[in-house]
PDB file of C-alpha atoms in Angstrom:
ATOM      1  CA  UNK A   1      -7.311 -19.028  18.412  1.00  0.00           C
ATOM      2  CA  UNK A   2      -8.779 -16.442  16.316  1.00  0.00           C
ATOM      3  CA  UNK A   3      -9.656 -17.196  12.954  1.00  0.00           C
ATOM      4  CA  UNK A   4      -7.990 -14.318  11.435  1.00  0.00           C
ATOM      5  CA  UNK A   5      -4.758 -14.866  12.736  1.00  0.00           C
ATOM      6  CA  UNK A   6      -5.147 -18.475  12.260  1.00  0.00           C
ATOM      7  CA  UNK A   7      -5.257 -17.473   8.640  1.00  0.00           C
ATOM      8  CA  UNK A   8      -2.238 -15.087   8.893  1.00  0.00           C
ATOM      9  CA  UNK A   9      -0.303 -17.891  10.329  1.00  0.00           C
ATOM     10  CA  UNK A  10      -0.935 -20.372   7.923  1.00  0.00           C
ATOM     11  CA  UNK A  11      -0.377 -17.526   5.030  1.00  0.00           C
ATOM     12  CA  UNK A  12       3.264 -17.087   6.464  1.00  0.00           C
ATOM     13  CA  UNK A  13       3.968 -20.631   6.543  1.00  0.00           C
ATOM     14  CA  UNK A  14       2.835 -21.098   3.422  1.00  0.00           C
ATOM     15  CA  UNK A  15       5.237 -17.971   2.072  1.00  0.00           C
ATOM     16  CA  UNK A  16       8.201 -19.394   4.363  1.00  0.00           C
ATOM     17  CA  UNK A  17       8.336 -22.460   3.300  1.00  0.00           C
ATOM     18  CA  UNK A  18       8.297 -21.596  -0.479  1.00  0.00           C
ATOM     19  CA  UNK A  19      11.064 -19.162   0.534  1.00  0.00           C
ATOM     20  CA  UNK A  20      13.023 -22.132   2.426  1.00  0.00           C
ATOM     21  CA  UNK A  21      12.630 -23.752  -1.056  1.00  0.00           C
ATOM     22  CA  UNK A  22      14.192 -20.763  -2.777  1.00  0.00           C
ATOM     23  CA  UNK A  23      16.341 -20.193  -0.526  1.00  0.00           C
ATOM     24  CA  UNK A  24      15.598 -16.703   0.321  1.00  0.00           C
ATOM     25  CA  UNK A  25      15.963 -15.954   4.118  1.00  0.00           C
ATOM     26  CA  UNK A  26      13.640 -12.874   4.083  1.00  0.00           C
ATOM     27  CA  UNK A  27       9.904 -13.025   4.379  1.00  0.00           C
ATOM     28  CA  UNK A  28       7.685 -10.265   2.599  1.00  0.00           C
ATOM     29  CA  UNK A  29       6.162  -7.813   4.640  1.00  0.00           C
ATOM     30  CA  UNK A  30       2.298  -8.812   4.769  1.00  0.00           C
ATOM     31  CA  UNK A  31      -0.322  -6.239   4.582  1.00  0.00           C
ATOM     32  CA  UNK A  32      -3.851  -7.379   6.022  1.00  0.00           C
ATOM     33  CA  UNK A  33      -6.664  -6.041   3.914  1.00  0.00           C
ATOM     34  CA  UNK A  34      -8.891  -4.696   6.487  1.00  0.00           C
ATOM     35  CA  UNK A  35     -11.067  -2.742   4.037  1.00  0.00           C
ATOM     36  CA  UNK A  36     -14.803  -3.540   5.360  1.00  0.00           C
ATOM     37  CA  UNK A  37     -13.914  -5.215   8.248  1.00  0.00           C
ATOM     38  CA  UNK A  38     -14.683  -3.527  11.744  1.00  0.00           C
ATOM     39  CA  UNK A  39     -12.318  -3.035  14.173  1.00  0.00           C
ATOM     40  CA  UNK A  40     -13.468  -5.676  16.582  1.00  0.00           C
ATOM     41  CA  UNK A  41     -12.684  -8.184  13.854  1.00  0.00           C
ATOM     42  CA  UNK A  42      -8.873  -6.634  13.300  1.00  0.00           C
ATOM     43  CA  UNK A  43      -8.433  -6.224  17.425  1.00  0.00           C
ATOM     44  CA  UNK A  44      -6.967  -9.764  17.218  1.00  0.00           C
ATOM     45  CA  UNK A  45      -4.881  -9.545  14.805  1.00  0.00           C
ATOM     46  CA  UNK A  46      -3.042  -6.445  16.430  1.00  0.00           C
ATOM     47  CA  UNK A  47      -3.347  -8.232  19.574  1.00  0.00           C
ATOM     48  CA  UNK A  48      -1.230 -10.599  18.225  1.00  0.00           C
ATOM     49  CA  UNK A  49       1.434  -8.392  16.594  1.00  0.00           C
ATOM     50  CA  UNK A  50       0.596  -8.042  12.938  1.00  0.00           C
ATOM     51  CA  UNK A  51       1.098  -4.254  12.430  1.00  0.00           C
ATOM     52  CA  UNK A  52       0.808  -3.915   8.871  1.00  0.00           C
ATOM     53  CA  UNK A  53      -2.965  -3.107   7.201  1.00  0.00           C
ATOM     54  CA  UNK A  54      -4.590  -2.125   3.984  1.00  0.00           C
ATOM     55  CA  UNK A  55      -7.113  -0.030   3.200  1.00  0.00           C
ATOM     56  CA  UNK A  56      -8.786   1.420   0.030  1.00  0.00           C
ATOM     57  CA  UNK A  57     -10.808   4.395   1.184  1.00  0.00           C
ATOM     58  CA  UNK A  58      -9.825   7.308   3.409  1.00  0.00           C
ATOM     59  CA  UNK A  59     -13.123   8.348   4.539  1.00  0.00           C
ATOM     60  CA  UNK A  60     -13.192   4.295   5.990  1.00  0.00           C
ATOM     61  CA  UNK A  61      -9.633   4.769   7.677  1.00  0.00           C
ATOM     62  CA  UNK A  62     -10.330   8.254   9.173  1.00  0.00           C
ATOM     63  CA  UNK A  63     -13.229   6.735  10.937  1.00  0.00           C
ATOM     64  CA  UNK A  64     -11.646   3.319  11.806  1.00  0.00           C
ATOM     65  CA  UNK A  65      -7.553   4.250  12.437  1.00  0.00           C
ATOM     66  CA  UNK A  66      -6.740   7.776  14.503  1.00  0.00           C
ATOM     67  CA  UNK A  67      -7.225   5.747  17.773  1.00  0.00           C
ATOM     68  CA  UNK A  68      -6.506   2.793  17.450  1.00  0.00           C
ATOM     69  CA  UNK A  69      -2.908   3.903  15.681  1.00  0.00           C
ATOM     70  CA  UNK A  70      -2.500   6.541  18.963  1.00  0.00           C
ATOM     71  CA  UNK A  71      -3.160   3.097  20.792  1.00  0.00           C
ATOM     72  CA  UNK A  72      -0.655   1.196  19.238  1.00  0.00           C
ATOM     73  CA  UNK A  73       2.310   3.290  17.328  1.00  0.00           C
ATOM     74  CA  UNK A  74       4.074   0.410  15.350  1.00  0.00           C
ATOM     75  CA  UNK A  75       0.938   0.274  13.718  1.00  0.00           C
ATOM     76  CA  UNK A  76       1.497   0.917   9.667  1.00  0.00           C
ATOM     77  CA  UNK A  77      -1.472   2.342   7.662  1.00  0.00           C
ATOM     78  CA  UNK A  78      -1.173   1.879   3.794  1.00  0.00           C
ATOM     79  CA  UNK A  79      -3.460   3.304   1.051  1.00  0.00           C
ATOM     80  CA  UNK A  80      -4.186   0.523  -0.995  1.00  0.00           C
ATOM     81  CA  UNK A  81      -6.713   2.114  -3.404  1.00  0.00           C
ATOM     82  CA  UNK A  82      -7.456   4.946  -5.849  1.00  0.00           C
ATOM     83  CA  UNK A  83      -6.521   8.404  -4.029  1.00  0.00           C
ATOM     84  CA  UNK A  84      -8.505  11.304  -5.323  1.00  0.00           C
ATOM     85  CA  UNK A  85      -6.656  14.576  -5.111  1.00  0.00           C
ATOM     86  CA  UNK A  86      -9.929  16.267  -3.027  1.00  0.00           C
ATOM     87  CA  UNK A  87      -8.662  13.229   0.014  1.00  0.00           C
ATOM     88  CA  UNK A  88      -5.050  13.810   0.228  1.00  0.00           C
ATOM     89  CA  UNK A  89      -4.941  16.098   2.706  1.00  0.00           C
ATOM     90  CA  UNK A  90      -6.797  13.692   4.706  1.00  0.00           C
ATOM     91  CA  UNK A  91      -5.098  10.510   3.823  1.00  0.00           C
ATOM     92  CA  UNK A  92      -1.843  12.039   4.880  1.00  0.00           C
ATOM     93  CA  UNK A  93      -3.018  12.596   8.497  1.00  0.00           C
ATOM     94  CA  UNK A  94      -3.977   8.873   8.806  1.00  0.00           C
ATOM     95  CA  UNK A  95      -1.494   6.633   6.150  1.00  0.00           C
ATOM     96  CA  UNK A  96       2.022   5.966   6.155  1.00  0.00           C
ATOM     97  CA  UNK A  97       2.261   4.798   3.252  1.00  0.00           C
ATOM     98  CA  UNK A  98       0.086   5.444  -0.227  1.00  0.00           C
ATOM     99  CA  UNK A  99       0.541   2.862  -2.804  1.00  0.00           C
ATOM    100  CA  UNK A 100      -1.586   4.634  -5.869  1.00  0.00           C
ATOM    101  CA  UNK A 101       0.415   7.479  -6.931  1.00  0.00           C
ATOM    102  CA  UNK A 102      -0.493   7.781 -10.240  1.00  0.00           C
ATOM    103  CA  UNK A 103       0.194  11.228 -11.837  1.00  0.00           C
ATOM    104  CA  UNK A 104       2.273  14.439 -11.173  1.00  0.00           C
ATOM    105  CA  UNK A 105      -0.980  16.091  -9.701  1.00  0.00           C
ATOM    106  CA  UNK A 106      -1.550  13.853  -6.995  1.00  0.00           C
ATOM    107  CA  UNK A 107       2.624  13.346  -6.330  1.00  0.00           C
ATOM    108  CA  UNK A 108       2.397  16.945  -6.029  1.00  0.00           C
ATOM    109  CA  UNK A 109      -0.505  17.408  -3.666  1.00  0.00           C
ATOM    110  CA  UNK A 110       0.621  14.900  -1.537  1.00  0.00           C
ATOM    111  CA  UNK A 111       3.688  16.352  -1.233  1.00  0.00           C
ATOM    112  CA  UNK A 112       2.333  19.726  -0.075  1.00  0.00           C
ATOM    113  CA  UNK A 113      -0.016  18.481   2.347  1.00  0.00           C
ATOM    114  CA  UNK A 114       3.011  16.271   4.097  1.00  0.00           C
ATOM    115  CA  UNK A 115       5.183  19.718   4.356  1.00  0.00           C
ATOM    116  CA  UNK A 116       2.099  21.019   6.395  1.00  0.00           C
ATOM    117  CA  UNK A 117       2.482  18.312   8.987  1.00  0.00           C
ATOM    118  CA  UNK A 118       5.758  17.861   8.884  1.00  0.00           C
ATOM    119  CA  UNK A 119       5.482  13.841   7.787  1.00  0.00           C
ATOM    120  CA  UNK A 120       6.783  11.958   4.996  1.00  0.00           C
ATOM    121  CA  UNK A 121       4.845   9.680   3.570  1.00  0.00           C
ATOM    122  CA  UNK A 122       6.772   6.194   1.900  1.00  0.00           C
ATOM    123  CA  UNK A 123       5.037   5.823  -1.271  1.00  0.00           C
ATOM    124  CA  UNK A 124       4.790   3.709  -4.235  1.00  0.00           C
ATOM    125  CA  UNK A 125       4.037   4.540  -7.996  1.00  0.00           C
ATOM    126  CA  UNK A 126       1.559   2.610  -9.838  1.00  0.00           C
ATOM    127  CA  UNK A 127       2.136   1.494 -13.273  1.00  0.00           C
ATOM    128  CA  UNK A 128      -0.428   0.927 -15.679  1.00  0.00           C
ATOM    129  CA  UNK A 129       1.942  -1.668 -17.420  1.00  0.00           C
ATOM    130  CA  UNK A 130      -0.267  -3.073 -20.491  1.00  0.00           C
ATOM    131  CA  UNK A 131      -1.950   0.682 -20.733  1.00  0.00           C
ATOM    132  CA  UNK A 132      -5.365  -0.596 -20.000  1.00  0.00           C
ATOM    133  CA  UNK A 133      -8.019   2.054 -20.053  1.00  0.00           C
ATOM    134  CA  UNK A 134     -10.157   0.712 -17.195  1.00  0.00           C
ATOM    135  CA  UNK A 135      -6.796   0.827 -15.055  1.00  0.00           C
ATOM    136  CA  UNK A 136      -5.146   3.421 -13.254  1.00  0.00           C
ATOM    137  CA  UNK A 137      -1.126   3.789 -13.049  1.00  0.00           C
ATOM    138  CA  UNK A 138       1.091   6.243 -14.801  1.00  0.00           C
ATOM    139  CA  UNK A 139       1.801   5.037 -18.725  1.00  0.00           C
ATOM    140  CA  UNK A 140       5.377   3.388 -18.760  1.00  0.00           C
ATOM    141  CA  UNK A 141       6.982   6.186 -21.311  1.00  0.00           C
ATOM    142  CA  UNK A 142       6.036   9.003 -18.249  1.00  0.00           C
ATOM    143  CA  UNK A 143       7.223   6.652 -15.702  1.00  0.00           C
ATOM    144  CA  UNK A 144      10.713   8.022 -15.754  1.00  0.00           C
ATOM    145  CA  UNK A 145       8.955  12.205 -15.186  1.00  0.00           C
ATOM    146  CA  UNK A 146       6.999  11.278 -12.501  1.00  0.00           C
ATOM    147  CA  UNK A 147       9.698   9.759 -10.404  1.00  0.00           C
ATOM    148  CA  UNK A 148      11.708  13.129 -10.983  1.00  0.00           C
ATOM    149  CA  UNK A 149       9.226  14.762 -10.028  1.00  0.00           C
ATOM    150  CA  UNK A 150       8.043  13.035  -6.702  1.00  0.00           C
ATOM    151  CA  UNK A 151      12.685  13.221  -5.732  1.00  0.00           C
ATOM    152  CA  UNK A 152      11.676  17.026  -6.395  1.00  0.00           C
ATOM    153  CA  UNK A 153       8.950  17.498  -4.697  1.00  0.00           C
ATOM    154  CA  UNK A 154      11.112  15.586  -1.669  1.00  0.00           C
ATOM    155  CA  UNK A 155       8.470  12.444  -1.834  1.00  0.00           C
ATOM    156  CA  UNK A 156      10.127   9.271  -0.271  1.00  0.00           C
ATOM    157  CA  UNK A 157       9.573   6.512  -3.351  1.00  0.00           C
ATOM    158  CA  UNK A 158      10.246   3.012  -2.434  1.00  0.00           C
ATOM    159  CA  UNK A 159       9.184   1.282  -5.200  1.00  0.00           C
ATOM    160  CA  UNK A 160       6.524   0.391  -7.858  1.00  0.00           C
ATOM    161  CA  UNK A 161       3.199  -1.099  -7.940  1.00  0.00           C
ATOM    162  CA  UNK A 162       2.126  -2.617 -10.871  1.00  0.00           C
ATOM    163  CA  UNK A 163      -0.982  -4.764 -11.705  1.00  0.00           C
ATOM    164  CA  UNK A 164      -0.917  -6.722 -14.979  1.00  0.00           C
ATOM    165  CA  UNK A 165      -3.207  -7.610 -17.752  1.00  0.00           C
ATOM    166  CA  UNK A 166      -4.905 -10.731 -16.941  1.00  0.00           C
ATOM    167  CA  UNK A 167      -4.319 -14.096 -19.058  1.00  0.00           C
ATOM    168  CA  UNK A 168      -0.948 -13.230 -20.098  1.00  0.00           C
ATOM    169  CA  UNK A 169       2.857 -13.831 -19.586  1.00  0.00           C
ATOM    170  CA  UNK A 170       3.884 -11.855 -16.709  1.00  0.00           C
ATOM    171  CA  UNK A 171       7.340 -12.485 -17.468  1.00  0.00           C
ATOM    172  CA  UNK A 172       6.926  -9.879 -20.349  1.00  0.00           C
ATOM    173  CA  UNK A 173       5.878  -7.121 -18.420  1.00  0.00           C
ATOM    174  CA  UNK A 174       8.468  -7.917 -15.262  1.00  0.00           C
ATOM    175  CA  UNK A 175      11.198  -8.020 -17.447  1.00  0.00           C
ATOM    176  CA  UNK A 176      10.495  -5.029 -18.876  1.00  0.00           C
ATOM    177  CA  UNK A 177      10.255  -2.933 -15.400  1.00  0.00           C
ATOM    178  CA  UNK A 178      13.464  -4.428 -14.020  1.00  0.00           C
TER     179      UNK A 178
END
């Protein structure tokens, strides 16, 4: 067996049986990080029926997806990583899903560019929860204008994504963004 889905295997056993614990009947959707990784390396993965993957750059995906997603359809694309304005119109062709929106600017690029194809895009917000300057994410106190503005641009939000400060109590910041 592949080593790569040997890994994926033991990564969902190790999630189900903390779930069992819990339990919580549904396992989380898993998103393979193929960022750097050449196909030939992913091939077994999707051979094998994981259809979820991660990338952080678009030039990477343009070159790496459009065939291999024609190939296989239940294949799910997300933008994992900073997306510049200047590469939405290309990361729209290739992701399904972008999880870096980030400001109106982008929410509203994005949301021209899918009218153009006639595709809509899931996407997630990020949050810059502890306002750290070296981080991306909307500030918390806009949080609230951006989502209006990505239901009036017609953008399909399903959620947040929010990275923390390191070497601190989550719990804080969690509590606050339920």
């Amino acid at each position: 067996m592949d080593h790569s889905v040997q890994n994926l295997i033991n990564i969902k056993n190790n999630i189900n049986s903390k779930l069992e614990y819990l339990k919580i009947n549904k396992c989380p959707n898993i998103i393979a990080v193929s960022k750097t990784f050449k196909l030939e390396r992913i091939m077994p993965l999707i051979q094998y029926g994981h259809f979820d993957y991660g990338e952080n750059k678009v030039q990477e995906a343009i070159e790496k997806w459009p065939e291999v997603k024609k190939d296989n359809p239940k294949i799910k694309l997300h933008m994992i990583g900073k997306l510049q304005t200047n590469k939405v119109k290309f990361a729209v062709k290739v992701f399904d899903y972008i999880h870096s929106v980030d400001s109106f600017k982008l929410a509203e690029k994005i949301a021209t560019e899918q009218k153009k194809l006639n595709k809509n895009i899931k996407i997630f917000i990020q949050v810059n929860l502890a306002n750290e300057i070296q981080k991306s994410g909307v500030n918390k106190k806009d949080l609230s204008d951006l989502v209006d503005c990505c239901k009036i641009n017609h953008l399909n939000v399903l959620g947040l994504m929010c990275i923390p400060p390191l070497n601190t109590d989550l719990n804080i910041y969690f509590k606050e963004m339920q």
